[in-house]
Amino acid sequence: MNTIVRTAISLADVNHHYPGVIQPSLTGFDFSVERGATIALIGPSGAGKSTLLALLDGRLRNWNGAVSVLGNSLDAHTAPSRTDRAKTGFIFQEFALVERASVARNVMNGRLGHTGPVASLFGRFSQLDYDAVDEAIEDAGIAELADKRVDSLSGGQRQRVAIARCLAQEPELLLADEPISNLDPLSAEKTLKLLTQIRQKRDMTLVFSSHQPDLAKRFADRIIGIRAGAMAFDTCASDFTAEMYQDVYGTEAVADNALRLVG
Amino acid sequence: MSDRLRHDRSYRGWLTGILIAAAILWAGSGSDVELSRLVEAGPRLAAFLGRMFPPDLSVWPEVQKGILETLRIAILGTFGSVAASCILGPLAADTISPKWINRPVRLLLALMRSIPLILIAMLMVGAVGLGPLPGILAITFHATGMLAKFYAEAIEDVNQTPVDALESAGATLLQKLRYGIWPQMAPTILRDTIFRFELNLRESLVLGVVGAGGIGFLIQTYVRSFQYEKTATVAIAIAIVILALEWINTIVRRMFR
Ligand SMILES: Nc1ncnc2c1ncn2[C@@H]1O[C@H](COP(=O)(O)OP(=O)(O)OP(=O)(O)O)[C@@H](O)[C@H]1O
Ligand SMILES: [Mg+2]
């Protein structure tokens, strides 16, 4: 019994095909993740990272196999219930903010799974909602941006708004799709530090995808390599080697990235 | 590489130029255009304008009544077309309605746009009698053809990823509409609606000619009976309304960006 409660994610023989595409996007995924873990997914463009994360977020349809997230089995053909969707937070690769709305408004959007479905349509939210928004804005370090419109922000600032929206949701599982791909090296490191700190503070499970093996190794407990829609390796971060990296990305193109791992 | 570039621009530019030149020559070659008459036009125009001056302001009460009726027709006609477009717009949008619905709806809208307003107005006068009502119906019908198409385009331009983010957070369908879709399209919808209202006002000036209400009736009466001083009063009233509208339009657009 206890093991079920301790498991955040489990997949058994999961396959998926985008309609009209010859190559499958996911084949034979089989792994599980403990609650409280930090997992990095690495793999080249088109490997299937975003597809896998969308599946865990309950937004992918028509897959087969068995998937359970936070103790609930997902259905391949219907979206999860509102409360289940609210338990899983997602940070999108392209931020996915409402450009014309303010930062605070966007962060409040993260509360929509918790608010009254009718009252919220008229802009009425509870004290609980406002408190969660304030705390999320504080945790993401964007207090001074709260009243600005999103279309006036830089990429790094948008990224933090997207993180704040996700935190306002108070999820138990945090899924982040390439959260650092649009950032300079220093901001990238800061963002991962922020995410792992928040994970710890709020006792969440974190799964992120990334193309940066050195940062993945530093911030994750465990790394899963994906190549052409299949798992290439699944390793404890401390056992992650340059060979594994080259195994998914190919040997020549990324020699210096691999070297950074060794160094 | 450079070869491909050279071939690319070889004939298309020339062809376009030749087509345009041919069209202008053909249009001007008709013997009845008689450009020579332009020479005498200046003095005649001056005489005509002279007869409009000074404007006869004694007719102001009935001119005011007419222009306000035109304004009412434009407002209610716009309201009608907004209501119709709120239904037909989503049905015509590629992103939310299936092909077998949006294709026929688009065709219908194109047909509605293509029938001249004055023709619809005549039909409506035949159907419901004289007065502002046929004018309102005609404007509603005619404007919906354009406005619903604009609304459909505004819906199609909505970026789906922020909406997915709300779905992920647990939002309901209505919450997604209210907080994900609406804020993205509101400024476009507002701009299009005001634009259409301006057109409706301008176009409804002529409705009175066929008995469908408004100031058009006075224009027709005064011009037919050569009462140019009174026509001038009408022109002043129209100018006031159009300028006021443009001024309001600027303010509203600045408020919603
Ligand atoms: N909506 C879609 N329809 C059809 N095919 C898709 C769709 N989304 C992704 N794919 C295909 O599925 C495969 C996996 O894509 P996915 O976006 O999951 O890759 P990724 O690992 O996230 O890549 P990246 O690093 O570039 O983000 C790719 O071959 C892609 O072309
Ligand atoms: Mg991706």
Coordinates of C-alpha atoms and ligand atoms in Angstrom, one line a residue:
Chain A
M1 CA 0.0 0.0 0.0
N2 CA 2.7 2.4 1.1
T3 CA 4.6 2.1 -2.2
I4 CA 1.6 3.3 -4.2
V5 CA 1.4 6.5 -2.1
R6 CA 5.1 7.0 -2.5
T7 CA 4.9 6.8 -6.3
A8 CA 4.4 10.0 -8.2
I9 CA 4.4 8.6 -11.7
S10 CA 4.3 5.2 -13.2
L11 CA 4.3 4.1 -16.9
A12 CA 3.9 0.6 -18.2
D13 CA 4.5 -0.2 -21.8
V14 CA 3.3 3.2 -23.1
N15 CA 3.1 3.9 -26.8
H16 CA 1.9 6.8 -28.8
H17 CA 1.5 7.8 -32.5
Y18 CA 0.6 11.3 -33.8
P19 CA -2.1 10.7 -36.4
G20 CA -0.7 10.8 -39.9
V21 CA 2.9 10.5 -38.8
I22 CA 4.8 7.3 -39.7
Q23 CA 7.3 7.3 -36.9
P24 CA 5.8 6.6 -33.4
S25 CA 6.5 9.4 -31.0
L26 CA 6.7 7.2 -27.9
T27 CA 7.5 3.5 -27.9
G28 CA 7.7 1.1 -24.9
F29 CA 8.0 3.7 -22.1
D30 CA 8.3 1.9 -18.8
F31 CA 9.5 3.7 -15.6
S32 CA 8.3 5.1 -12.3
V33 CA 9.2 8.1 -10.2
E34 CA 9.2 8.4 -6.5
R35 CA 7.5 11.4 -4.8
G36 CA 9.9 14.1 -4.1
A37 CA 12.4 13.2 -6.8
T38 CA 13.9 15.5 -9.4
I39 CA 14.1 13.9 -12.9
A40 CA 15.8 15.3 -16.0
L41 CA 14.7 14.1 -19.5
I42 CA 17.4 14.6 -22.1
G43 CA 17.4 13.9 -25.8
P44 CA 17.7 15.7 -29.1
S45 CA 15.0 17.7 -30.8
G46 CA 12.1 15.6 -31.9
A47 CA 13.0 12.8 -29.5
G48 CA 9.6 12.9 -27.7
K49 CA 10.3 14.9 -24.5
S50 CA 7.4 17.3 -25.0
T51 CA 5.1 14.5 -26.0
L52 CA 6.0 12.5 -22.8
L53 CA 5.5 15.6 -20.6
A54 CA 2.1 16.4 -22.3
L55 CA 1.1 12.8 -21.6
L56 CA 2.0 13.1 -17.9
D57 CA 0.0 16.4 -17.8
G58 CA -3.1 14.6 -19.2
R59 CA -3.2 16.6 -22.4
L60 CA -2.2 13.8 -24.8
R61 CA -4.9 11.6 -26.3
N62 CA -4.9 8.2 -28.0
W63 CA -1.9 6.6 -26.4
N64 CA -1.9 3.0 -25.1
G65 CA -0.4 1.3 -22.1
A66 CA -1.0 2.2 -18.5
V67 CA -0.2 5.5 -16.9
S68 CA -0.7 6.6 -13.3
V69 CA 0.0 10.1 -12.0
L70 CA -0.2 10.9 -8.3
G71 CA -2.2 7.8 -7.7
N72 CA -4.8 8.3 -10.4
S73 CA -4.9 6.3 -13.6
L74 CA -5.0 8.5 -16.7
D75 CA -7.5 7.7 -19.5
A76 CA -6.2 7.7 -23.0
H77 CA -9.3 9.2 -24.5
T78 CA -10.6 11.8 -22.0
A79 CA -9.1 14.7 -20.1
P80 CA -8.5 14.2 -16.4
S81 CA -10.9 15.8 -13.9
R82 CA -10.5 19.5 -12.9
T83 CA -9.0 18.6 -9.5
D84 CA -6.6 16.1 -11.0
R85 CA -5.4 18.6 -13.7
A86 CA -4.9 21.2 -10.9
K87 CA -2.5 18.8 -9.1
T88 CA -0.1 18.7 -12.0
G89 CA 1.6 22.0 -12.9
F90 CA 3.2 22.6 -16.3
I91 CA 5.8 25.1 -17.4
F92 CA 5.6 25.4 -21.2
Q93 CA 8.5 25.5 -23.6
E94 CA 7.2 28.8 -25.1
F95 CA 5.8 30.1 -21.7
A96 CA 2.2 30.2 -22.9
L97 CA 1.2 33.4 -21.2
V98 CA -1.7 35.7 -22.1
E99 CA 0.4 38.5 -23.6
R100 CA -2.1 41.4 -23.2
A101 CA -2.8 40.6 -19.6
S102 CA -0.9 41.7 -16.5
V103 CA 1.6 39.5 -14.7
A104 CA -0.7 39.2 -11.7
R105 CA -3.6 38.3 -13.9
N106 CA -1.5 35.5 -15.6
V107 CA -0.5 34.2 -12.2
M108 CA -4.1 34.2 -11.1
N109 CA -4.9 32.0 -14.2
G110 CA -2.9 29.3 -12.4
R111 CA -5.7 29.3 -9.7
L112 CA -8.5 28.5 -12.2
G113 CA -8.6 24.9 -11.2
H114 CA -9.3 25.8 -7.6
T115 CA -11.7 28.7 -7.9
G116 CA -15.5 28.6 -8.1
P117 CA -16.3 27.9 -11.7
V118 CA -18.9 30.6 -11.9
A119 CA -17.7 33.3 -9.5
S120 CA -14.3 33.4 -11.2
L121 CA -15.9 34.3 -14.5
F122 CA -16.9 37.6 -12.9
G123 CA -13.5 38.2 -11.5
R124 CA -14.3 37.1 -8.0
F125 CA -11.7 35.1 -6.2
S126 CA -11.3 33.9 -2.6
Q127 CA -8.7 35.2 -0.1
L128 CA -7.0 31.8 -0.5
D129 CA -6.5 32.5 -4.2
Y130 CA -5.1 35.9 -3.6
D131 CA -2.7 34.6 -0.9
A132 CA -1.5 31.8 -3.3
V133 CA -0.9 34.3 -6.0
D134 CA 1.1 36.6 -3.6
E135 CA 3.2 33.7 -2.4
A136 CA 3.9 32.5 -5.9
I137 CA 4.9 35.9 -7.1
E138 CA 7.2 36.2 -4.0
D139 CA 8.8 32.7 -4.6
A140 CA 9.4 33.4 -8.3
G141 CA 11.0 36.8 -7.4
I142 CA 8.8 38.9 -9.6
A143 CA 7.1 41.2 -7.0
E144 CA 8.2 44.3 -8.8
L145 CA 6.7 43.1 -12.1
A146 CA 3.3 42.2 -10.8
D147 CA 1.4 45.1 -12.5
K148 CA 3.2 45.1 -15.8
R149 CA 1.7 43.7 -18.9
V150 CA 3.4 40.5 -20.1
D151 CA 4.1 41.8 -23.6
S152 CA 6.5 44.3 -22.1
L153 CA 8.7 41.7 -20.4
S154 CA 11.9 40.0 -21.4
G155 CA 12.2 36.3 -22.1
G156 CA 13.8 35.6 -18.7
Q157 CA 11.1 37.6 -16.9
R158 CA 8.3 35.8 -18.8
Q159 CA 9.9 32.5 -17.8
R160 CA 9.5 33.5 -14.1
V161 CA 5.9 34.6 -14.7
A162 CA 5.3 31.1 -16.1
I163 CA 6.9 29.6 -13.1
A164 CA 4.8 31.8 -10.7
R165 CA 1.6 30.8 -12.5
C166 CA 2.5 27.2 -12.0
L167 CA 3.3 27.7 -8.3
A168 CA 0.0 29.5 -7.7
Q169 CA -1.6 26.3 -8.8
E170 CA 0.0 24.6 -5.8
P171 CA 0.7 21.4 -7.7
E172 CA 2.1 18.2 -6.3
L173 CA 3.9 17.4 -9.5
L174 CA 5.8 20.0 -11.5
L175 CA 6.5 19.3 -15.1
A176 CA 8.8 21.7 -16.9
D177 CA 9.4 21.5 -20.7
E178 CA 12.9 22.9 -21.4
P179 CA 12.6 25.6 -18.8
I180 CA 16.0 27.0 -19.5
S181 CA 16.3 26.7 -23.3
N182 CA 15.6 30.4 -23.9
L183 CA 17.9 31.7 -21.2
D184 CA 21.6 32.8 -21.0
P185 CA 23.9 30.5 -19.0
L186 CA 23.7 32.4 -15.7
S187 CA 19.9 32.7 -15.8
A188 CA 19.6 29.1 -16.8
E189 CA 21.5 28.0 -13.7
K190 CA 19.5 30.4 -11.5
T191 CA 16.2 29.1 -12.9
L192 CA 17.1 25.5 -12.2
K193 CA 18.3 26.5 -8.7
L194 CA 15.0 28.3 -8.2
L195 CA 12.9 25.3 -9.4
T196 CA 14.8 22.8 -7.2
Q197 CA 14.6 25.0 -4.2
I198 CA 10.8 25.5 -4.6
R199 CA 10.5 21.8 -5.2
Q200 CA 12.1 21.2 -1.8
K201 CA 10.2 24.0 0.0
R202 CA 6.8 22.8 -1.3
D203 CA 7.6 19.1 -1.2
M204 CA 6.8 18.5 -4.9
T205 CA 8.0 16.1 -7.5
L206 CA 9.9 17.8 -10.4
V207 CA 10.4 16.5 -14.0
F208 CA 12.1 18.8 -16.4
S209 CA 13.5 18.3 -19.9
S210 CA 16.7 19.9 -21.1
H211 CA 19.5 19.9 -23.6
Q212 CA 22.1 20.8 -21.1
P213 CA 23.7 17.6 -19.6
D214 CA 26.0 19.4 -17.1
L215 CA 23.1 21.2 -15.5
A216 CA 20.9 18.1 -15.6
K217 CA 23.6 16.2 -13.8
R218 CA 24.0 18.9 -11.2
F219 CA 20.3 19.5 -10.4
A220 CA 18.5 16.2 -11.0
D221 CA 18.7 13.0 -8.9
R222 CA 18.0 10.9 -12.0
I223 CA 18.4 11.3 -15.7
I224 CA 16.3 9.6 -18.4
G225 CA 17.7 9.7 -21.9
I226 CA 15.3 9.6 -24.9
R227 CA 16.2 8.9 -28.5
A228 CA 13.7 8.7 -31.4
G229 CA 10.7 8.1 -29.1
A230 CA 12.3 5.4 -26.9
M231 CA 14.1 5.3 -23.6
A232 CA 17.9 5.0 -24.2
F233 CA 19.0 5.0 -20.6
D234 CA 17.6 5.6 -17.1
T235 CA 20.3 6.4 -14.6
C236 CA 21.1 7.9 -11.3
A237 CA 22.6 11.4 -11.9
S238 CA 25.9 10.6 -10.4
D239 CA 26.4 7.6 -12.8
F240 CA 25.7 9.8 -15.8
T241 CA 28.6 9.6 -18.3
A242 CA 29.7 11.3 -21.5
E243 CA 29.1 8.0 -23.3
M244 CA 25.4 8.0 -22.4
Y245 CA 25.2 11.6 -23.5
Q246 CA 26.8 10.8 -26.9
D247 CA 24.6 7.8 -27.2
V248 CA 21.4 9.9 -27.5
Y249 CA 22.9 13.0 -29.2
G250 CA 25.4 11.3 -31.5
T251 CA 29.1 11.4 -31.2
E252 CA 30.7 14.2 -33.2
A253 CA 28.3 17.1 -33.0
V254 CA 28.4 17.6 -29.3
A255 CA 31.9 16.6 -28.3
D256 CA 32.6 19.6 -26.2
N257 CA 29.3 19.4 -24.3
A258 CA 30.2 15.8 -23.5
L259 CA 33.6 17.0 -22.3
R260 CA 32.0 19.4 -19.9
L261 CA 30.4 16.4 -18.3
V262 CA 33.7 14.7 -17.6
G263 CA 35.4 17.9 -16.5
Chain B
M1 CA 22.0 30.0 -57.1
S2 CA 22.3 33.4 -58.8
D3 CA 20.8 31.8 -61.9
R4 CA 17.7 30.9 -60.0
L5 CA 17.4 34.5 -58.6
R6 CA 17.7 35.9 -62.1
H7 CA 15.0 33.7 -63.5
D8 CA 12.7 34.3 -60.6
R9 CA 12.1 38.0 -61.4
S10 CA 12.1 37.7 -65.2
Y11 CA 8.4 37.7 -66.2
R12 CA 6.1 38.2 -63.2
G13 CA 6.8 41.9 -62.8
W14 CA 6.4 42.7 -66.5
L15 CA 3.2 40.7 -66.7
T16 CA 1.7 42.6 -63.8
G17 CA 2.7 46.0 -65.3
I18 CA 1.2 45.1 -68.7
L19 CA -2.1 44.0 -67.1
I20 CA -2.4 47.2 -65.2
A21 CA -1.6 49.3 -68.2
A22 CA -4.1 47.4 -70.3
A23 CA -6.8 47.8 -67.8
I24 CA -6.3 51.6 -67.6
L25 CA -6.2 52.0 -71.4
W26 CA -9.4 49.9 -71.8
A27 CA -11.3 51.9 -69.2
G28 CA -10.3 55.2 -70.6
S29 CA -10.8 54.3 -74.3
G30 CA -14.6 54.5 -74.1
S31 CA -15.7 57.5 -76.2
D32 CA -18.2 58.6 -73.6
V33 CA -15.6 59.5 -71.0
E34 CA -15.0 62.8 -72.8
L35 CA -12.1 64.2 -70.8
S36 CA -12.5 67.5 -72.6
R37 CA -15.4 68.4 -70.4
L38 CA -13.1 68.7 -67.4
V39 CA -12.1 72.2 -68.8
E40 CA -15.5 73.7 -68.1
A41 CA -15.9 71.8 -64.8
G42 CA -14.2 74.4 -62.6
P43 CA -16.6 77.4 -63.2
R44 CA -19.7 75.2 -63.0
L45 CA -18.6 73.7 -59.7
A46 CA -18.1 77.2 -58.4
A47 CA -21.5 78.2 -59.4
F48 CA -23.0 75.1 -57.9
L49 CA -21.2 75.7 -54.6
G50 CA -22.3 79.3 -54.7
R51 CA -25.9 78.2 -54.7
M52 CA -25.3 76.2 -51.6
F53 CA -24.3 79.3 -49.8
P54 CA -25.4 80.5 -47.4
P55 CA -26.8 77.3 -45.9
D56 CA -30.5 77.5 -45.0
L57 CA -30.5 76.8 -41.3
S58 CA -34.3 77.2 -41.0
V59 CA -34.6 73.5 -41.9
W60 CA -32.3 72.5 -39.0
P61 CA -35.1 70.9 -36.9
E62 CA -36.1 68.4 -39.6
V63 CA -32.4 67.9 -40.6
Q64 CA -31.6 67.1 -37.0
K65 CA -34.5 64.7 -36.8
G66 CA -33.3 63.0 -40.0
I67 CA -29.7 62.6 -38.9
L68 CA -30.7 61.3 -35.5
E69 CA -32.9 58.7 -37.2
T70 CA -29.9 57.7 -39.4
L71 CA -27.8 57.4 -36.2
R72 CA -30.4 55.2 -34.6
I73 CA -30.6 53.0 -37.7
A74 CA -26.8 52.6 -37.7
I75 CA -26.7 51.8 -33.9
L76 CA -29.5 49.2 -34.0
G77 CA -28.2 47.8 -37.3
T78 CA -24.7 47.4 -35.8
F79 CA -26.2 45.8 -32.7
G80 CA -28.1 43.4 -34.9
S81 CA -25.1 42.4 -36.9
V82 CA -22.9 42.0 -33.7
A83 CA -25.6 39.6 -32.4
A84 CA -25.7 37.7 -35.6
S85 CA -21.9 37.6 -35.9
C86 CA -21.5 36.3 -32.4
I87 CA -23.2 33.1 -33.7
L88 CA -22.0 33.1 -37.3
G89 CA -18.4 34.2 -36.5
P90 CA -17.5 31.1 -34.4
L91 CA -19.3 28.9 -37.0
A92 CA -17.1 30.3 -39.8
A93 CA -13.8 30.0 -37.8
D94 CA -11.5 27.3 -39.1
T95 CA -10.0 26.6 -35.6
I96 CA -13.2 25.8 -33.8
S97 CA -15.8 24.6 -36.3
P98 CA -15.5 21.6 -38.6
K99 CA -15.0 22.1 -42.4
W100 CA -18.5 20.9 -43.3
I101 CA -19.9 23.8 -41.2
N102 CA -17.4 26.6 -41.7
R103 CA -17.2 26.3 -45.5
P104 CA -21.0 26.8 -46.2
V105 CA -21.2 29.5 -43.5
R106 CA -18.3 31.4 -45.2
L107 CA -20.0 31.1 -48.6
L108 CA -23.2 32.4 -47.1
L109 CA -21.3 35.4 -45.6
A110 CA -19.7 36.1 -48.9
L111 CA -23.1 36.2 -50.6
M112 CA -24.5 38.5 -47.9
R113 CA -21.5 40.9 -48.5
S114 CA -22.0 40.9 -52.2
I115 CA -25.6 42.1 -52.3
P116 CA -25.6 45.9 -52.4
L117 CA -27.2 47.5 -49.4
I118 CA -29.6 49.6 -51.5
L119 CA -31.0 46.4 -53.0
I120 CA -31.6 44.7 -49.7
A121 CA -33.2 47.9 -48.4
M122 CA -35.6 47.9 -51.3
L123 CA -36.5 44.3 -50.6
M124 CA -37.0 45.0 -46.9
V125 CA -39.2 48.0 -47.7
G126 CA -41.3 45.6 -49.7
A127 CA -41.4 43.2 -46.9
V128 CA -42.1 45.4 -43.8
G129 CA -43.1 48.8 -45.3
L130 CA -41.6 52.3 -45.1
G131 CA -39.7 53.7 -42.2
P132 CA -36.5 53.0 -40.2
L133 CA -37.3 49.3 -39.6
P134 CA -36.4 48.1 -43.1
G135 CA -33.2 50.2 -42.9
I136 CA -32.2 48.5 -39.6
L137 CA -32.9 45.1 -41.1
A138 CA -31.0 45.9 -44.3
I139 CA -27.9 47.2 -42.3
T140 CA -28.0 44.1 -40.0
F141 CA -28.1 41.8 -43.0
H142 CA -25.4 43.6 -45.0
A143 CA -23.0 44.3 -42.2
T144 CA -23.1 40.7 -40.8
G145 CA -21.5 39.5 -44.0
M146 CA -18.4 41.4 -43.2
L147 CA -18.5 41.5 -39.4
A148 CA -18.9 37.7 -38.9
K149 CA -15.9 37.2 -41.2
F150 CA -13.9 39.6 -39.1
Y151 CA -14.9 37.8 -35.9
A152 CA -14.0 34.4 -37.4
E153 CA -10.5 35.8 -38.3
A154 CA -10.1 37.1 -34.7
I155 CA -10.9 33.7 -33.4
E156 CA -8.5 32.0 -35.8
D157 CA -5.7 34.3 -34.7
V158 CA -6.0 33.3 -31.0
N159 CA -2.8 31.6 -29.8
Q160 CA -3.7 28.1 -28.5
T161 CA -0.8 27.6 -26.1
P162 CA -2.0 30.0 -23.3
V163 CA -5.4 28.2 -23.6
D164 CA -3.6 24.8 -23.2
A165 CA -1.9 26.3 -20.1
L166 CA -5.3 27.1 -18.5
E167 CA -6.5 23.6 -19.4
S168 CA -3.5 22.2 -17.7
A169 CA -4.2 24.3 -14.6
G170 CA -7.7 22.8 -14.4
A171 CA -9.8 25.6 -16.0
T172 CA -13.3 24.8 -17.3
L173 CA -14.4 25.5 -20.8
L174 CA -16.0 28.8 -19.8
Q175 CA -12.9 29.8 -17.8
K176 CA -10.7 29.1 -20.8
L177 CA -13.0 31.3 -23.0
R178 CA -13.0 34.1 -20.4
Y179 CA -9.3 34.2 -19.4
G180 CA -7.5 32.5 -22.3
I181 CA -9.4 33.3 -25.5
W182 CA -11.3 36.5 -24.8
P183 CA -8.4 38.7 -23.7
Q184 CA -6.5 37.7 -26.9
M185 CA -9.3 38.8 -29.2
A186 CA -11.1 41.6 -27.4
P187 CA -9.1 44.5 -28.9
T188 CA -9.6 43.1 -32.5
I189 CA -13.3 42.5 -32.0
L190 CA -13.7 46.0 -30.6
R191 CA -11.7 47.6 -33.4
D192 CA -13.6 45.7 -36.1
T193 CA -17.0 46.5 -34.6
I194 CA -16.3 50.2 -34.4
F195 CA -15.0 50.2 -37.9
R196 CA -18.2 48.4 -39.1
F197 CA -20.3 51.0 -37.1
E198 CA -18.6 53.8 -39.0
L199 CA -19.3 52.1 -42.3
N200 CA -22.9 51.4 -41.3
L201 CA -23.4 55.1 -40.5
R202 CA -22.0 56.3 -43.8
E203 CA -23.9 53.7 -45.8
S204 CA -27.2 54.3 -44.0
L205 CA -27.2 57.9 -45.2
V206 CA -28.6 56.7 -48.5
L207 CA -31.3 54.4 -47.1
G208 CA -33.9 57.2 -47.1
V209 CA -33.7 57.3 -50.9
V210 CA -35.6 54.1 -51.1
G211 CA -37.8 54.9 -48.1
A212 CA -35.9 52.9 -45.5
G213 CA -35.6 55.8 -43.1
G214 CA -33.1 58.5 -42.1
I215 CA -31.6 61.6 -43.6
G216 CA -31.4 60.1 -47.1
F217 CA -35.0 61.1 -47.7
L218 CA -34.2 64.8 -47.1
I219 CA -31.1 64.7 -49.4
Q220 CA -33.2 63.3 -52.1
T221 CA -36.0 65.8 -51.7
Y222 CA -33.8 68.9 -51.5
V223 CA -31.6 67.9 -54.5
R224 CA -34.5 67.0 -56.7
S225 CA -36.1 70.4 -56.0
F226 CA -32.8 72.3 -56.5
Q227 CA -32.9 73.6 -52.9
Y228 CA -29.1 73.6 -52.5
E229 CA -29.1 75.9 -49.5
K230 CA -31.0 73.3 -47.6
T231 CA -28.8 70.5 -48.9
A232 CA -25.8 72.4 -47.5
T233 CA -27.4 72.2 -44.0
V234 CA -27.7 68.4 -44.4
A235 CA -24.0 68.3 -45.4
I236 CA -23.1 70.2 -42.3
A237 CA -25.1 67.9 -40.0
I238 CA -23.5 64.8 -41.6
A239 CA -20.0 66.2 -41.2
I240 CA -20.6 67.0 -37.5
V241 CA -21.8 63.4 -36.8
I242 CA -18.9 61.8 -38.8
L243 CA -16.2 63.9 -37.2
A244 CA -17.7 63.3 -33.7
L245 CA -17.6 59.6 -34.4
E246 CA -14.0 59.6 -35.5
W247 CA -13.1 61.5 -32.4
I248 CA -14.8 59.0 -30.1
N249 CA -13.2 56.2 -32.1
T250 CA -9.7 57.5 -31.4
I251 CA -10.4 57.8 -27.7
V252 CA -11.9 54.3 -27.4
R253 CA -9.0 52.7 -29.3
R254 CA -6.5 54.4 -27.0
M255 CA -8.3 52.9 -24.0
F256 CA -8.2 49.3 -25.2
R257 CA -4.9 48.4 -26.7
Ligands
LIG1 N1 1.1 17.9 -32.8 C1 1.9 17.1 -33.5 N2 1.5 16.5 -34.6 C2 2.3 15.6 -35.3 N3 3.5 15.3 -34.9 C3 4.0 15.9 -33.8 C4 3.3 16.8 -33.0 N4 4.0 17.2 -32.0 C5 5.2 16.6 -32.1 N5 5.2 15.8 -33.2 C6 6.3 14.9 -33.6 O1 6.6 14.0 -32.6 C7 8.0 13.8 -32.4 C8 8.4 14.2 -31.0 O2 8.2 15.6 -30.8 P1 8.4 16.3 -29.4 O3 7.9 17.7 -29.5 O4 7.9 15.5 -28.3 O5 10.0 16.3 -29.3 P2 11.0 17.0 -28.2 O6 11.9 16.0 -27.7 O7 10.2 17.8 -27.3 O8 11.8 18.0 -29.2 P3 12.4 19.5 -28.8 O9 13.7 19.3 -28.1 O10 12.7 20.1 -30.2 O11 11.4 20.2 -28.0 C9 8.6 14.7 -33.4 O12 9.0 13.9 -34.5 C10 7.6 15.7 -33.8 O13 7.7 16.0 -35.2
MG2 MG 9.9 19.9 -26.9

